[in-house]
mmCIF file of C-alpha atoms in Angstrom:
data_model
loop_
_atom_site.group_PDB
_atom_site.id
_atom_site.type_symbol
_atom_site.label_atom_id
_atom_site.label_comp_id
_atom_site.label_asym_id
_atom_site.label_seq_id
_atom_site.Cartn_x
_atom_site.Cartn_y
_atom_site.Cartn_z
ATOM 1 C CA MET A 88 83.716 102.629 106.437
ATOM 2 C CA GLU A 89 86.411 101.226 108.550
ATOM 3 C CA ILE A 90 85.708 98.070 110.806
ATOM 4 C CA ARG A 91 87.889 97.988 114.109
ATOM 5 C CA ARG A 92 87.791 96.631 117.727
ATOM 6 C CA ALA A 93 85.156 98.867 119.128
ATOM 7 C CA GLY A 94 86.291 101.350 121.579
ATOM 8 C CA SER A 95 84.236 103.684 124.443
ATOM 9 C CA GLU A 96 83.943 106.261 122.334
ATOM 10 C CA ASP A 97 81.808 104.758 120.300
ATOM 11 C CA ILE A 98 79.324 103.591 123.089
ATOM 12 C CA GLU A 99 76.611 106.378 122.934
ATOM 13 C CA GLY A 100 76.448 104.950 119.050
ATOM 14 C CA ILE A 101 76.719 101.176 120.298
ATOM 15 C CA LYS A 102 73.750 102.107 123.110
ATOM 16 C CA ARG A 103 71.611 103.726 120.580
ATOM 17 C CA LEU A 104 71.371 100.801 118.401
ATOM 18 C CA LEU A 105 71.809 98.686 120.799
ATOM 19 C CA VAL A 106 67.357 99.731 121.058
ATOM 20 C CA GLN A 107 66.967 99.285 117.205
ATOM 21 C CA VAL A 108 67.713 95.894 117.853
ATOM 22 C CA ASN A 109 65.866 95.614 121.223
ATOM 23 C CA ASN A 110 62.502 97.245 119.389
ATOM 24 C CA VAL A 111 63.320 94.840 116.244
ATOM 25 C CA HIS A 112 62.080 91.944 119.176
ATOM 26 C CA ALA A 113 59.734 93.441 121.109
ATOM 27 C CA ASP A 114 57.760 93.831 117.219
ATOM 28 C CA GLY A 115 57.628 90.353 117.362
ATOM 29 C CA ARG A 116 57.914 89.185 120.489
ATOM 30 C CA PRO A 117 56.180 91.806 122.663
ATOM 31 C CA ASP A 118 55.552 88.895 125.233
ATOM 32 C CA LEU A 119 59.174 88.271 125.931
ATOM 33 C CA PHE A 120 61.183 91.803 124.690
ATOM 34 C CA LYS A 121 60.356 95.909 125.803
ATOM 35 C CA HIS A 122 60.370 98.078 123.856
ATOM 36 C CA ASP A 123 62.470 101.147 123.716
ATOM 37 C CA LYS A 124 65.221 99.482 126.776
ATOM 38 C CA ARG A 125 68.726 97.812 125.628
ATOM 39 C CA LYS A 126 70.915 94.032 126.119
ATOM 40 C CA TYR A 127 73.191 95.991 128.158
ATOM 41 C CA THR A 128 73.889 98.019 130.490
ATOM 42 C CA ASP A 129 76.007 100.866 130.508
ATOM 43 C CA GLN A 130 77.839 99.723 132.808
ATOM 44 C CA GLU A 131 78.561 96.530 130.971
ATOM 45 C CA LEU A 132 79.318 97.985 128.041
ATOM 46 C CA LYS A 133 82.131 99.325 129.694
ATOM 47 C CA ALA A 134 83.451 95.557 130.466
ATOM 48 C CA LEU A 135 82.515 93.990 127.243
ATOM 49 C CA LEU A 136 84.103 96.046 125.478
ATOM 50 C CA ALA A 137 87.727 95.488 127.687
ATOM 51 C CA ASP A 138 87.213 91.886 127.721
ATOM 52 C CA ASP A 139 89.547 90.079 124.856
ATOM 53 C CA THR A 140 87.039 86.721 125.342
ATOM 54 C CA ARG A 141 84.155 89.181 123.732
ATOM 55 C CA PRO A 142 85.239 90.893 120.790
ATOM 56 C CA VAL A 143 83.124 94.096 119.545
ATOM 57 C CA PHE A 144 83.513 95.022 115.917
ATOM 58 C CA ALA A 145 82.394 97.986 115.288
ATOM 59 C CA ALA A 146 81.875 99.632 111.991
ATOM 60 C CA VAL A 147 82.556 103.611 111.193
ATOM 61 C CA ASP A 148 82.427 106.190 109.140
ATOM 62 C CA GLY A 149 84.581 108.741 110.005
ATOM 63 C CA THR A 150 83.170 109.474 114.011
ATOM 64 C CA SER A 151 78.568 107.950 112.865
ATOM 65 C CA LEU A 152 79.056 104.271 114.143
ATOM 66 C CA LEU A 153 77.205 101.782 111.651
ATOM 67 C CA GLY A 154 76.828 98.531 112.890
ATOM 68 C CA TYR A 155 78.447 96.343 115.086
ATOM 69 C CA ALA A 156 78.635 93.030 116.441
ATOM 70 C CA PHE A 157 79.500 91.658 119.773
ATOM 71 C CA CYS A 158 81.124 88.318 119.609
ATOM 72 C CA VAL A 159 81.711 85.818 122.684
ATOM 73 C CA VAL A 160 84.697 82.860 122.233
ATOM 74 C CA THR A 161 83.699 79.920 123.355
ATOM 75 C CA ASP A 162 86.593 77.214 124.181
ATOM 76 C CA HIS A 163 85.604 73.578 124.173
ATOM 77 C CA THR A 164 88.939 72.292 124.960
ATOM 78 C CA PRO A 165 88.856 69.915 127.006
ATOM 79 C CA ASP A 166 85.384 69.565 127.274
ATOM 80 C CA ASN A 167 84.086 65.930 127.998
ATOM 81 C CA ASN A 168 81.701 65.230 124.792
ATOM 82 C CA LEU A 169 82.977 68.180 122.564
ATOM 83 C CA THR A 170 85.574 68.064 120.174
ATOM 84 C CA ASP A 171 88.156 69.771 120.830
ATOM 85 C CA ILE A 172 87.460 73.176 118.663
ATOM 86 C CA LYS A 173 87.413 77.264 119.199
ATOM 87 C CA THR A 174 83.976 78.691 118.607
ATOM 88 C CA LEU A 175 83.119 82.572 117.798
ATOM 89 C CA TYR A 176 79.549 82.936 118.597
ATOM 90 C CA ILE A 177 78.095 86.900 117.213
ATOM 91 C CA ASP A 178 75.737 87.872 120.354
ATOM 92 C CA ASP A 179 74.220 90.300 118.610
ATOM 93 C CA LEU A 180 74.875 91.773 115.186
ATOM 94 C CA CYS A 181 73.339 95.361 114.303
ATOM 95 C CA VAL A 182 73.186 98.023 111.390
ATOM 96 C CA ASP A 183 71.938 101.357 111.952
ATOM 97 C CA GLU A 184 68.512 101.145 110.404
ATOM 98 C CA THR A 185 69.600 104.204 108.171
ATOM 99 C CA ALA A 186 72.823 102.425 107.169
ATOM 100 C CA ARG A 187 70.534 99.314 105.669
ATOM 101 C CA GLY A 188 71.532 97.891 102.181
ATOM 102 C CA LYS A 189 74.984 99.318 101.684
ATOM 103 C CA HIS A 190 76.282 95.739 102.294
ATOM 104 C CA ILE A 191 77.536 97.401 105.728
ATOM 105 C CA GLY A 192 76.199 93.862 107.414
ATOM 106 C CA THR A 193 78.268 91.549 104.822
ATOM 107 C CA SER A 194 81.357 93.813 105.713
ATOM 108 C CA LEU A 195 80.784 92.829 109.640
ATOM 109 C CA TYR A 196 80.406 89.243 108.841
ATOM 110 C CA GLY A 197 83.542 89.471 107.207
ATOM 111 C CA HIS A 198 85.135 91.244 108.905
ATOM 112 C CA VAL A 199 84.539 89.155 111.853
ATOM 113 C CA LYS A 200 84.914 85.664 109.736
ATOM 114 C CA LYS A 201 88.989 86.571 108.642
ATOM 115 C CA TRP A 202 89.367 87.258 112.068
ATOM 116 C CA ALA A 203 87.865 84.037 113.494
ATOM 117 C CA LYS A 204 90.154 82.730 110.752
ATOM 118 C CA GLU A 205 93.117 84.180 112.125
ATOM 119 C CA ASN A 206 93.139 83.140 115.405
ATOM 120 C CA GLY A 207 92.183 79.784 115.021
ATOM 121 C CA PHE A 208 88.583 79.340 115.920
ATOM 122 C CA TYR A 209 87.146 75.877 113.972
ATOM 123 C CA ASN A 210 83.307 77.930 113.412
ATOM 124 C CA ILE A 211 80.966 81.114 114.253
ATOM 125 C CA THR A 212 77.446 80.057 115.766
ATOM 126 C CA LEU A 213 75.331 83.033 115.844
ATOM 127 C CA ASN A 214 70.913 83.345 116.927
ATOM 128 C CA VAL A 215 68.008 84.215 115.169
ATOM 129 C CA TRP A 216 64.728 85.159 116.086
ATOM 130 C CA SER A 217 61.977 83.223 113.665
ATOM 131 C CA CYS A 218 60.347 86.480 114.334
ATOM 132 C CA ASN A 219 62.679 88.132 112.654
ATOM 133 C CA LYS A 220 62.402 87.083 109.041
ATOM 134 C CA SER A 221 64.559 89.133 107.328
ATOM 135 C CA ALA A 222 67.694 89.176 109.823
ATOM 136 C CA GLU A 223 67.427 85.099 108.842
ATOM 137 C CA ALA A 224 67.683 85.631 105.038
ATOM 138 C CA PHE A 225 70.156 87.909 105.538
ATOM 139 C CA TYR A 226 72.265 85.239 106.955
ATOM 140 C CA LYS A 227 71.743 82.278 104.322
ATOM 141 C CA THR A 228 73.325 84.199 101.758
ATOM 142 C CA LEU A 229 76.532 85.125 104.248
ATOM 143 C CA GLY A 230 76.090 81.085 103.420
ATOM 144 C CA LEU A 231 74.911 80.413 107.418
ATOM 145 C CA VAL A 232 73.327 77.280 107.968
ATOM 146 C CA PRO A 233 71.243 75.247 110.573
ATOM 147 C CA GLN A 234 72.736 74.240 113.571
ATOM 148 C CA LYS A 235 70.521 73.685 115.467
ATOM 149 C CA THR A 236 66.738 73.956 116.746
ATOM 150 C CA THR A 237 65.720 76.325 119.473
ATOM 151 C CA LEU A 238 61.619 75.076 120.177
ATOM 152 C CA GLU A 239 59.178 76.326 122.762
ATOM 153 C CA SER A 240 55.872 75.633 123.821
ATOM 154 C CA ILE A 241 54.208 78.882 126.040
ATOM 155 C CA LEU A 242 52.131 77.782 129.054
#
């Protein structure tokens, strides 16, 4: 398996995985997510793959896309009240449901972490939906800890 920057050749695989991760969220929060949809349109995906401030990493085995990590560079220099740090936000990380349990997610996260260190980032952040207990447990095994909590009140 190789982990590299995703390119246009990965779009079909990425689209397939975007539906998978969306459906996990739709199962847990059908009040918020629509089944069988995806987060990004074809046009948005093409733009993201060309944007160096939003690197996307792909885990591939030959021509098969096994997983991805969508990232966003957040630079807090200069900021009025935050210290001068750069944060790498993982917007979405997914491993194909047929390839889970093979440490692909761990490898993807390790690659992202190495890349962030090499590029002078202070930290890595991500959000995990409360309904996705397996993702939350996975991230805890990687050493991630809560930074903040989002609360809601449904009206």
